[in-house]
Amino acid sequence: MSSDSMPVAVNEAPKPAPVQAPPESVIKQLRNVIEPELLIESMTTPREAATEGILVFHGRLTRPSHIAFPRWQATLAGMGYTPTLRSVAEETGQRGAPPEEVFVHIFPGVVKPTASRIWINAVLFAATIWSTLLVGATNVLEPQAWTDILSPNYLLNGVPFSATLLVILLAHEFGHYFAARYHRVAVTLPYFLPMPVGFGTFGAFIRLKEPISDRRKLFDIGVAGPLAGLALALPLLIYGLSLSTVEVPPPNATYIIEGNSLLYLGVKYLMFGQILPNPVTGADVFISQIAFAAWIGLLVTALNLLPVGQLDGGHTVFALFGRKARVINLATMGVLAVLALASLPGFQSFIPGLESVGFTGWFVWLVLLLLIGVEHPPALDDVTRLDTRRRLIGYLVIIIFILTFVPVPIRVVG
């Protein structure tokens, strides 16, 4: 749509008419809810109800936002309205605006959580148990007949892999789940995604049934999953590596090398006393099923901590930096694009050594991230900032992402 200063084309859709202001009695009720914590300077009826609400109060907070907003939200929900809180400085770009100067948008309607269908979660989890057992068993012993894929005796070979991977994923997802329940945010149980090849699963996710009210809750829910998963993945990795051996692969053999993150490289060095794969001797660790599943757990942690959109890492950087996180979102997409392009032979012919950092799988991730959205939407209360303790944890989570990120997760040799 063209701006107000430009002529409107004949075939252009008409501009939306101004929103009809609520009756005076309703406005008075809304003011009575807002005024105890907001010194109202002006009230306007916006032009677009879908994005701005039916009323916008402009004023200065007389109490901290993390105290004022929960009361507004609870009271207005009982009246059938939903508020949002925005900083005037961020909304208008006025750098001189004090932090307590805000807009309060009032929207009609309240999101009501829908009932969960737990049977779907149960069926998907059962299918994921089978798919991870199958992949784990296949890693140990090739099936002799197609009936083996349902044979309990055959699938038992996959128990170490399946149990290790699922306990890490369960810790991750229930970290999110219990953090959401702690903050009284309606949320589903985890949905597991079975995949009878590769890693045995596409991972898992939970779905929020209602908007998150502020950045502190967003942060807590976002970081709880990766931290819980990592707390199990790291000791399981160490235990799994203790069951592994270091050998020189046979010549002309075809095998898969799991990618090194800084954390994985460091743990192997501490346990085996050398960089693996060894650049001189070619020796590498032949990891046990437990170690392989724990490595996947670390990879899942890193992928979820990508600071983009509504991934766990996207939640973290948005909670830390607000709208400035957009720069981090776009920079991350740029790095992934470079790693994806580095996997193409055409680029490798121009720059020697690119094959060591290129991975075609990042093309898939780029598409997925573009589909789910690169930037993070604001919370209902976008004024309340993280406290010092949460900020320190947030910086720690960023460090964890750097330590667990794997530029080339999987490489086939031979």
Short mmCIF file of C-alpha atoms in Angstrom, two decimals:
data_model
loop_
_atom_site.label_atom_id
_atom_site.label_comp_id
_atom_site.label_asym_id
_atom_site.label_seq_id
_atom_site.Cartn_x
_atom_site.Cartn_y
_atom_site.Cartn_z
CA MET A 1 0.00 0.00 0.00
CA SER A 2 1.30 3.46 -0.84
CA SER A 3 1.95 6.03 1.83
CA ASP A 4 -0.53 8.79 2.67
CA SER A 5 1.48 11.37 0.71
CA MET A 6 1.26 9.47 -2.58
CA PRO A 7 -1.76 9.26 -4.91
CA VAL A 8 -3.75 6.06 -4.67
CA ALA A 9 -3.97 4.03 -7.86
CA VAL A 10 -7.46 3.38 -9.23
CA ASN A 11 -7.18 -0.38 -8.73
CA GLU A 12 -5.58 -0.15 -5.28
CA ALA A 13 -7.43 -1.64 -2.34
CA PRO A 14 -8.98 1.03 -0.14
CA LYS A 15 -7.22 1.88 3.08
CA PRO A 16 -8.81 0.48 6.21
CA ALA A 17 -11.22 2.79 7.90
CA PRO A 18 -10.31 3.94 11.41
CA VAL A 19 -11.29 1.49 14.10
CA GLN A 20 -14.59 2.26 15.78
CA ALA A 21 -13.84 3.41 19.30
CA PRO A 22 -15.46 1.38 22.09
CA PRO A 23 -18.37 2.94 23.98
CA GLU A 24 -17.45 5.51 26.60
CA SER A 25 -18.48 3.15 29.38
CA VAL A 26 -16.00 0.52 28.13
CA ILE A 27 -13.23 3.10 27.72
CA LYS A 28 -13.79 4.22 31.30
CA GLN A 29 -13.52 0.62 32.52
CA LEU A 30 -10.30 0.09 30.56
CA ARG A 31 -8.81 3.32 31.90
CA ASN A 32 -9.69 2.30 35.44
CA VAL A 33 -7.70 -0.91 34.96
CA ILE A 34 -4.64 0.79 33.46
CA GLU A 35 -4.43 4.06 35.41
CA PRO A 36 -3.18 2.80 38.79
CA GLU A 37 0.18 1.89 37.20
CA LEU A 38 0.22 4.25 34.20
CA LEU A 39 0.12 8.04 34.18
CA ILE A 40 -1.90 8.36 30.97
CA GLU A 41 -0.88 11.25 28.72
CA SER A 42 -3.03 10.42 25.70
CA MET A 43 -5.45 7.84 24.34
CA THR A 44 -5.95 7.11 20.65
CA THR A 45 -8.05 4.84 18.48
CA PRO A 46 -5.67 3.25 15.93
CA ARG A 47 -6.34 2.71 12.25
CA GLU A 48 -5.79 -1.06 12.24
CA ALA A 49 -7.29 -3.18 15.01
CA ALA A 50 -5.53 -6.40 13.95
CA THR A 51 -2.05 -4.99 14.55
CA GLU A 52 -2.63 -2.11 16.97
CA GLY A 53 -5.75 -2.99 18.94
CA ILE A 54 -8.87 -0.94 19.56
CA LEU A 55 -7.29 1.50 21.99
CA VAL A 56 -3.76 2.72 22.63
CA PHE A 57 -2.82 4.40 25.90
CA HIS A 58 0.36 6.48 25.92
CA GLY A 59 1.90 7.37 29.23
CA ARG A 60 4.52 6.75 31.89
CA LEU A 61 4.71 3.75 34.16
CA THR A 62 4.40 4.54 37.86
CA ARG A 63 5.31 0.98 38.87
CA PRO A 64 7.79 -1.50 37.36
CA SER A 65 6.44 -3.19 34.25
CA HIS A 66 6.94 -6.70 35.65
CA ILE A 67 4.51 -5.78 38.44
CA ALA A 68 2.02 -3.70 36.45
CA PHE A 69 1.56 -5.88 33.38
CA PRO A 70 0.54 -9.16 35.09
CA ARG A 71 -2.27 -7.32 36.90
CA TRP A 72 -3.44 -5.67 33.68
CA GLN A 73 -3.36 -8.96 31.84
CA ALA A 74 -5.30 -10.87 34.49
CA THR A 75 -7.94 -8.16 34.96
CA LEU A 76 -8.45 -7.46 31.26
CA ALA A 77 -8.67 -11.17 30.45
CA GLY A 78 -11.71 -11.32 32.72
CA MET A 79 -13.24 -8.51 30.63
CA GLY A 80 -12.43 -10.23 27.33
CA TYR A 81 -9.39 -8.13 26.34
CA THR A 82 -5.65 -8.71 25.91
CA PRO A 83 -3.05 -5.95 26.50
CA THR A 84 0.41 -5.51 25.02
CA LEU A 85 3.12 -3.25 26.41
CA ARG A 86 5.62 -1.51 24.14
CA SER A 87 8.46 0.93 24.75
CA VAL A 88 7.97 4.31 23.10
CA ALA A 89 11.71 4.48 22.40
CA GLU A 90 11.68 1.17 20.49
CA GLU A 91 8.28 1.66 18.87
CA THR A 92 8.98 5.15 17.50
CA GLY A 93 12.77 5.26 17.37
CA GLN A 94 12.90 8.22 19.77
CA ARG A 95 16.22 7.65 21.49
CA GLY A 96 15.55 10.32 24.08
CA ALA A 97 12.34 8.72 25.33
CA PRO A 98 12.69 7.54 28.94
CA PRO A 99 12.32 3.78 29.57
CA GLU A 100 9.14 4.28 31.59
CA GLU A 101 7.37 5.96 28.65
CA VAL A 102 5.23 3.27 27.03
CA PHE A 103 2.30 2.40 24.82
CA VAL A 104 -0.39 0.03 26.10
CA HIS A 105 -2.37 -1.53 23.24
CA ILE A 106 -5.73 -3.10 24.04
CA PHE A 107 -6.91 -5.95 21.81
CA PRO A 108 -10.36 -7.55 21.90
CA GLY A 109 -10.44 -11.27 22.69
CA VAL A 110 -8.39 -13.67 24.80
CA VAL A 111 -6.53 -16.77 23.58
CA LYS A 112 -8.09 -19.80 25.24
CA PRO A 113 -5.91 -22.94 25.39
CA THR A 114 -7.33 -25.89 23.48
CA ALA A 115 -7.64 -29.39 24.89
CA SER A 116 -4.71 -31.73 24.29
CA ARG A 117 -5.02 -35.05 22.49
CA ILE A 118 -2.50 -37.04 24.48
CA TRP A 119 -3.01 -40.16 22.37
CA ILE A 120 -1.16 -38.42 19.52
CA ASN A 121 1.85 -37.81 21.78
CA ALA A 122 1.75 -41.44 22.94
CA VAL A 123 1.55 -42.89 19.41
CA LEU A 124 4.41 -40.70 18.15
CA PHE A 125 6.57 -41.56 21.16
CA ALA A 126 5.94 -45.29 20.69
CA ALA A 127 6.85 -44.96 17.00
CA THR A 128 10.03 -43.09 17.96
CA ILE A 129 11.01 -45.83 20.42
CA TRP A 130 10.70 -48.33 17.56
CA SER A 131 12.57 -46.14 15.02
CA THR A 132 15.48 -45.45 17.39
CA LEU A 133 15.67 -49.13 18.35
CA LEU A 134 15.76 -50.01 14.66
CA VAL A 135 18.53 -47.53 13.85
CA GLY A 136 20.54 -48.60 16.89
CA ALA A 137 20.17 -52.27 15.98
CA THR A 138 21.12 -51.57 12.35
CA ASN A 139 24.28 -49.83 13.53
CA VAL A 140 25.25 -53.04 15.33
CA LEU A 141 24.01 -55.71 12.93
CA GLU A 142 22.53 -55.56 9.44
CA PRO A 143 19.03 -57.12 9.31
CA GLN A 144 18.97 -60.49 7.59
CA ALA A 145 15.31 -60.20 6.55
CA TRP A 146 12.68 -57.50 6.45
CA THR A 147 10.89 -59.19 9.36
CA ASP A 148 13.84 -58.29 11.58
CA ILE A 149 12.62 -54.69 11.77
CA LEU A 150 9.79 -55.92 14.02
CA SER A 151 11.66 -58.72 15.75
CA PRO A 152 12.17 -58.06 19.49
CA ASN A 153 15.35 -60.14 19.49
CA TYR A 154 16.82 -58.00 16.71
CA LEU A 155 15.60 -54.67 18.09
CA LEU A 156 17.16 -55.40 21.49
CA ASN A 157 20.53 -54.67 19.85
CA GLY A 158 19.44 -51.04 19.63
CA VAL A 159 18.60 -50.55 23.30
CA PRO A 160 21.84 -48.72 24.30
CA PHE A 161 21.48 -46.25 21.42
CA SER A 162 17.72 -45.77 21.78
CA ALA A 163 17.68 -45.42 25.56
CA THR A 164 20.55 -42.91 25.55
CA LEU A 165 19.11 -40.73 22.81
CA LEU A 166 15.55 -40.78 24.13
CA VAL A 167 16.53 -39.93 27.70
CA ILE A 168 18.44 -36.87 26.41
CA LEU A 169 15.53 -35.76 24.22
CA LEU A 170 13.05 -36.35 27.05
CA ALA A 171 15.17 -34.24 29.39
CA HIS A 172 15.32 -31.47 26.78
CA GLU A 173 11.59 -31.39 26.07
CA PHE A 174 10.47 -31.80 29.66
CA GLY A 175 12.86 -29.01 30.61
CA HIS A 176 10.71 -26.77 28.41
CA TYR A 177 7.50 -28.37 29.66
CA PHE A 178 8.14 -27.96 33.38
CA ALA A 179 9.48 -24.41 32.94
CA ALA A 180 6.26 -23.52 31.11
CA ARG A 181 4.13 -25.16 33.81
CA TYR A 182 6.12 -23.32 36.49
CA HIS A 183 5.18 -20.03 34.84
CA ARG A 184 1.58 -21.23 34.32
CA VAL A 185 1.85 -21.12 30.55
CA ALA A 186 -0.39 -23.70 28.88
CA VAL A 187 1.71 -26.14 26.86
CA THR A 188 1.40 -29.55 25.24
CA LEU A 189 3.34 -32.66 26.10
CA PRO A 190 6.27 -33.37 23.74
CA TYR A 191 5.59 -34.50 20.18
CA PHE A 192 8.32 -36.92 19.08
CA LEU A 193 9.05 -37.31 15.37
CA PRO A 194 10.08 -40.86 14.34
CA MET A 195 12.53 -41.47 11.48
CA PRO A 196 13.51 -45.11 10.76
CA VAL A 197 16.81 -44.08 9.14
CA GLY A 198 19.67 -41.73 10.01
CA PHE A 199 19.45 -40.79 13.69
CA GLY A 200 16.17 -42.59 14.30
CA THR A 201 14.24 -39.40 14.98
CA PHE A 202 13.78 -35.88 13.67
CA GLY A 203 13.72 -34.73 17.29
CA ALA A 204 10.76 -33.51 19.32
CA PHE A 205 8.90 -30.33 20.12
CA ILE A 206 6.29 -28.92 22.45
CA ARG A 207 3.61 -26.44 21.43
CA LEU A 208 2.65 -23.42 23.48
CA LYS A 209 -1.11 -23.02 23.72
CA GLU A 210 -1.06 -19.32 24.55
CA PRO A 211 1.24 -16.30 24.09
CA ILE A 212 4.12 -15.85 26.53
CA SER A 213 3.55 -12.69 28.52
CA ASP A 214 7.10 -11.39 28.99
CA ARG A 215 10.77 -11.93 28.15
CA ARG A 216 11.62 -13.46 31.52
CA LYS A 217 9.16 -16.30 31.04
CA LEU A 218 10.24 -16.62 27.41
CA PHE A 219 13.86 -16.89 28.50
CA ASP A 220 13.22 -19.44 31.25
CA ILE A 221 11.18 -21.69 28.97
CA GLY A 222 13.68 -21.32 26.12
CA VAL A 223 16.88 -22.17 28.01
CA ALA A 224 15.46 -24.89 30.27
CA GLY A 225 15.40 -27.46 27.46
CA PRO A 226 19.00 -27.16 26.20
CA LEU A 227 20.42 -26.97 29.72
CA ALA A 228 18.50 -30.06 30.86
CA GLY A 229 19.48 -32.00 27.75
CA LEU A 230 23.13 -30.99 28.04
CA ALA A 231 23.20 -31.99 31.72
CA LEU A 232 22.54 -35.58 30.61
CA ALA A 233 24.28 -35.60 27.22
CA LEU A 234 27.73 -34.65 28.56
CA PRO A 235 28.11 -37.36 31.24
CA LEU A 236 26.58 -39.94 28.87
CA LEU A 237 29.11 -38.90 26.22
CA ILE A 238 31.98 -39.36 28.66
CA TYR A 239 30.66 -42.78 29.69
CA GLY A 240 30.09 -43.77 26.07
CA LEU A 241 33.60 -42.74 25.08
CA SER A 242 35.00 -44.86 27.92
CA LEU A 243 33.49 -47.84 26.07
CA SER A 244 35.00 -46.75 22.75
CA THR A 245 38.34 -47.54 21.13
CA VAL A 246 40.86 -45.51 19.14
CA GLU A 247 41.96 -47.18 15.92
CA VAL A 248 43.34 -46.37 12.49
CA PRO A 249 40.59 -47.03 9.93
CA PRO A 250 41.44 -49.75 7.39
CA PRO A 251 42.64 -48.41 4.00
CA ASN A 252 40.03 -47.91 1.28
CA ALA A 253 37.20 -48.42 3.79
CA THR A 254 33.99 -46.41 3.61
CA TYR A 255 32.85 -45.02 6.92
CA ILE A 256 31.08 -42.04 8.49
CA ILE A 257 32.85 -39.47 10.64
CA GLU A 258 30.81 -37.54 13.18
CA GLY A 259 31.70 -33.85 13.17
CA ASN A 260 33.76 -32.17 15.86
CA SER A 261 32.40 -29.39 17.99
CA LEU A 262 34.82 -27.62 20.32
CA LEU A 263 33.25 -29.45 23.25
CA TYR A 264 33.39 -32.88 21.62
CA LEU A 265 36.97 -32.30 20.46
CA GLY A 266 37.98 -31.26 23.98
CA VAL A 267 36.32 -34.22 25.70
CA LYS A 268 38.04 -36.66 23.31
CA TYR A 269 41.39 -34.99 23.92
CA LEU A 270 40.99 -35.23 27.70
CA MET A 271 40.02 -38.90 27.49
CA PHE A 272 42.43 -40.14 24.81
CA GLY A 273 45.28 -37.63 25.00
CA GLN A 274 45.23 -36.68 21.31
CA ILE A 275 43.32 -34.69 18.73
CA LEU A 276 40.86 -37.01 16.99
CA PRO A 277 40.75 -37.63 14.12
CA ASN A 278 44.54 -37.52 14.43
CA PRO A 279 45.86 -35.40 11.53
CA VAL A 280 49.18 -37.32 11.49
CA THR A 281 48.32 -40.98 12.06
CA GLY A 282 44.72 -40.91 10.84
CA ALA A 283 43.57 -42.61 14.04
CA ASP A 284 40.03 -41.88 15.21
CA VAL A 285 37.68 -43.00 17.92
CA PHE A 286 35.30 -45.79 17.00
CA ILE A 287 32.48 -44.69 19.23
CA SER A 288 30.09 -46.94 21.07
CA GLN A 289 26.34 -46.71 20.54
CA ILE A 290 25.98 -44.77 23.79
CA ALA A 291 28.64 -42.27 22.74
CA PHE A 292 27.04 -41.87 19.31
CA ALA A 293 23.62 -41.20 20.83
CA ALA A 294 25.14 -38.70 23.27
CA TRP A 295 26.92 -36.99 20.36
CA ILE A 296 23.54 -36.67 18.63
CA GLY A 297 22.22 -35.17 21.88
CA LEU A 298 24.95 -32.51 21.72
CA LEU A 299 24.13 -31.88 18.06
CA VAL A 300 20.44 -31.46 18.91
CA THR A 301 21.43 -28.97 21.60
CA ALA A 302 23.47 -26.94 19.10
CA LEU A 303 20.76 -26.98 16.43
CA ASN A 304 18.13 -25.85 18.92
CA LEU A 305 20.44 -23.08 20.11
CA LEU A 306 20.82 -21.56 16.65
CA PRO A 307 19.96 -17.90 17.40
CA VAL A 308 17.20 -17.66 14.82
CA GLY A 309 13.43 -17.24 14.96
CA GLN A 310 11.61 -19.27 17.59
CA LEU A 311 14.28 -21.89 18.15
CA ASP A 312 15.59 -22.05 21.71
CA GLY A 313 18.54 -19.89 20.69
CA GLY A 314 16.17 -17.41 19.06
CA HIS A 315 14.22 -17.16 22.33
CA THR A 316 17.47 -16.60 24.21
CA VAL A 317 18.92 -13.79 22.10
CA PHE A 318 15.54 -12.05 21.78
CA ALA A 319 15.04 -12.16 25.54
CA LEU A 320 18.57 -10.76 25.99
CA PHE A 321 18.68 -8.12 23.27
CA GLY A 322 15.10 -7.47 22.15
CA ARG A 323 14.71 -6.14 18.65
CA LYS A 324 18.49 -5.78 18.33
CA ALA A 325 18.57 -9.58 18.11
CA ARG A 326 17.52 -9.15 14.48
CA VAL A 327 21.18 -8.49 13.62
CA ILE A 328 22.18 -11.80 15.24
CA ASN A 329 19.33 -13.61 13.45
CA LEU A 330 20.44 -12.37 10.03
CA ALA A 331 24.15 -12.93 10.75
CA THR A 332 23.41 -16.55 11.71
CA MET A 333 21.50 -17.10 8.48
CA GLY A 334 24.47 -15.63 6.61
CA VAL A 335 26.92 -18.02 8.29
CA LEU A 336 24.69 -21.02 7.51
CA ALA A 337 24.42 -19.87 3.89
CA VAL A 338 28.22 -19.69 3.62
CA LEU A 339 28.59 -23.20 5.11
CA ALA A 340 25.96 -24.51 2.69
CA LEU A 341 27.55 -22.87 -0.36
CA ALA A 342 30.96 -24.18 0.70
CA SER A 343 29.66 -27.70 0.06
CA LEU A 344 29.14 -27.03 -3.66
CA PRO A 345 31.93 -28.19 -6.02
CA GLY A 346 31.70 -24.95 -7.98
CA PHE A 347 32.73 -22.89 -4.96
CA GLN A 348 35.30 -25.46 -3.81
CA SER A 349 37.11 -25.14 -7.15
CA PHE A 350 37.70 -21.43 -6.48
CA ILE A 351 38.68 -21.67 -2.81
CA PRO A 352 40.77 -24.71 -1.78
CA GLY A 353 39.82 -26.29 1.53
CA LEU A 354 36.14 -25.34 1.45
CA GLU A 355 35.17 -29.01 1.41
CA SER A 356 36.32 -29.22 5.04
CA VAL A 357 33.69 -26.69 6.20
CA GLY A 358 30.87 -27.21 3.69
CA PHE A 359 27.74 -29.21 4.47
CA THR A 360 24.77 -29.55 2.11
CA GLY A 361 22.39 -30.19 5.01
CA TRP A 362 22.50 -26.49 5.86
CA PHE A 363 20.46 -25.81 2.71
CA VAL A 364 17.61 -27.77 4.31
CA TRP A 365 17.97 -25.83 7.53
CA LEU A 366 17.96 -22.52 5.69
CA VAL A 367 14.67 -23.42 4.04
CA LEU A 368 13.15 -24.58 7.34
CA LEU A 369 14.26 -21.43 9.14
CA LEU A 370 12.84 -19.23 6.41
CA LEU A 371 9.53 -21.09 6.67
CA ILE A 372 9.25 -20.75 10.46
CA GLY A 373 10.50 -17.15 10.42
CA VAL A 374 13.95 -15.69 10.93
CA GLU A 375 13.00 -12.98 13.43
CA HIS A 376 11.33 -13.44 16.80
CA PRO A 377 7.92 -11.90 17.53
CA PRO A 378 7.72 -9.70 20.63
CA ALA A 379 6.23 -10.89 23.91
CA LEU A 380 3.00 -9.32 25.14
CA ASP A 381 5.06 -7.30 27.62
CA ASP A 382 8.07 -6.25 25.58
CA VAL A 383 9.26 -3.71 28.15
CA THR A 384 10.30 -5.93 31.07
CA ARG A 385 13.98 -6.80 30.76
CA LEU A 386 15.94 -9.76 32.10
CA ASP A 387 17.45 -9.48 35.55
CA THR A 388 21.20 -9.88 36.08
CA ARG A 389 21.01 -13.59 36.95
CA ARG A 390 19.11 -14.40 33.77
CA ARG A 391 21.44 -12.29 31.67
CA LEU A 392 24.46 -14.20 32.97
CA ILE A 393 22.73 -17.50 32.23
CA GLY A 394 21.90 -16.17 28.77
CA TYR A 395 25.54 -15.40 28.03
CA LEU A 396 26.43 -18.90 29.29
CA VAL A 397 23.89 -20.40 26.87
CA ILE A 398 25.48 -18.47 24.00
CA ILE A 399 28.88 -19.90 25.01
CA ILE A 400 27.33 -23.39 25.10
CA PHE A 401 26.06 -22.87 21.56
CA ILE A 402 29.55 -21.89 20.37
CA LEU A 403 31.07 -24.93 22.10
CA THR A 404 28.52 -27.42 20.72
CA PHE A 405 28.03 -26.08 17.18
CA VAL A 406 29.29 -28.45 14.47
CA PRO A 407 29.96 -26.84 11.05
CA VAL A 408 30.02 -30.26 9.32
CA PRO A 409 27.88 -32.67 11.38
CA ILE A 410 28.41 -35.74 9.20
CA ARG A 411 31.09 -36.61 6.64
CA VAL A 412 31.38 -39.78 4.55
CA VAL A 413 34.94 -40.98 3.89
CA GLY A 414 35.92 -43.50 1.24
#
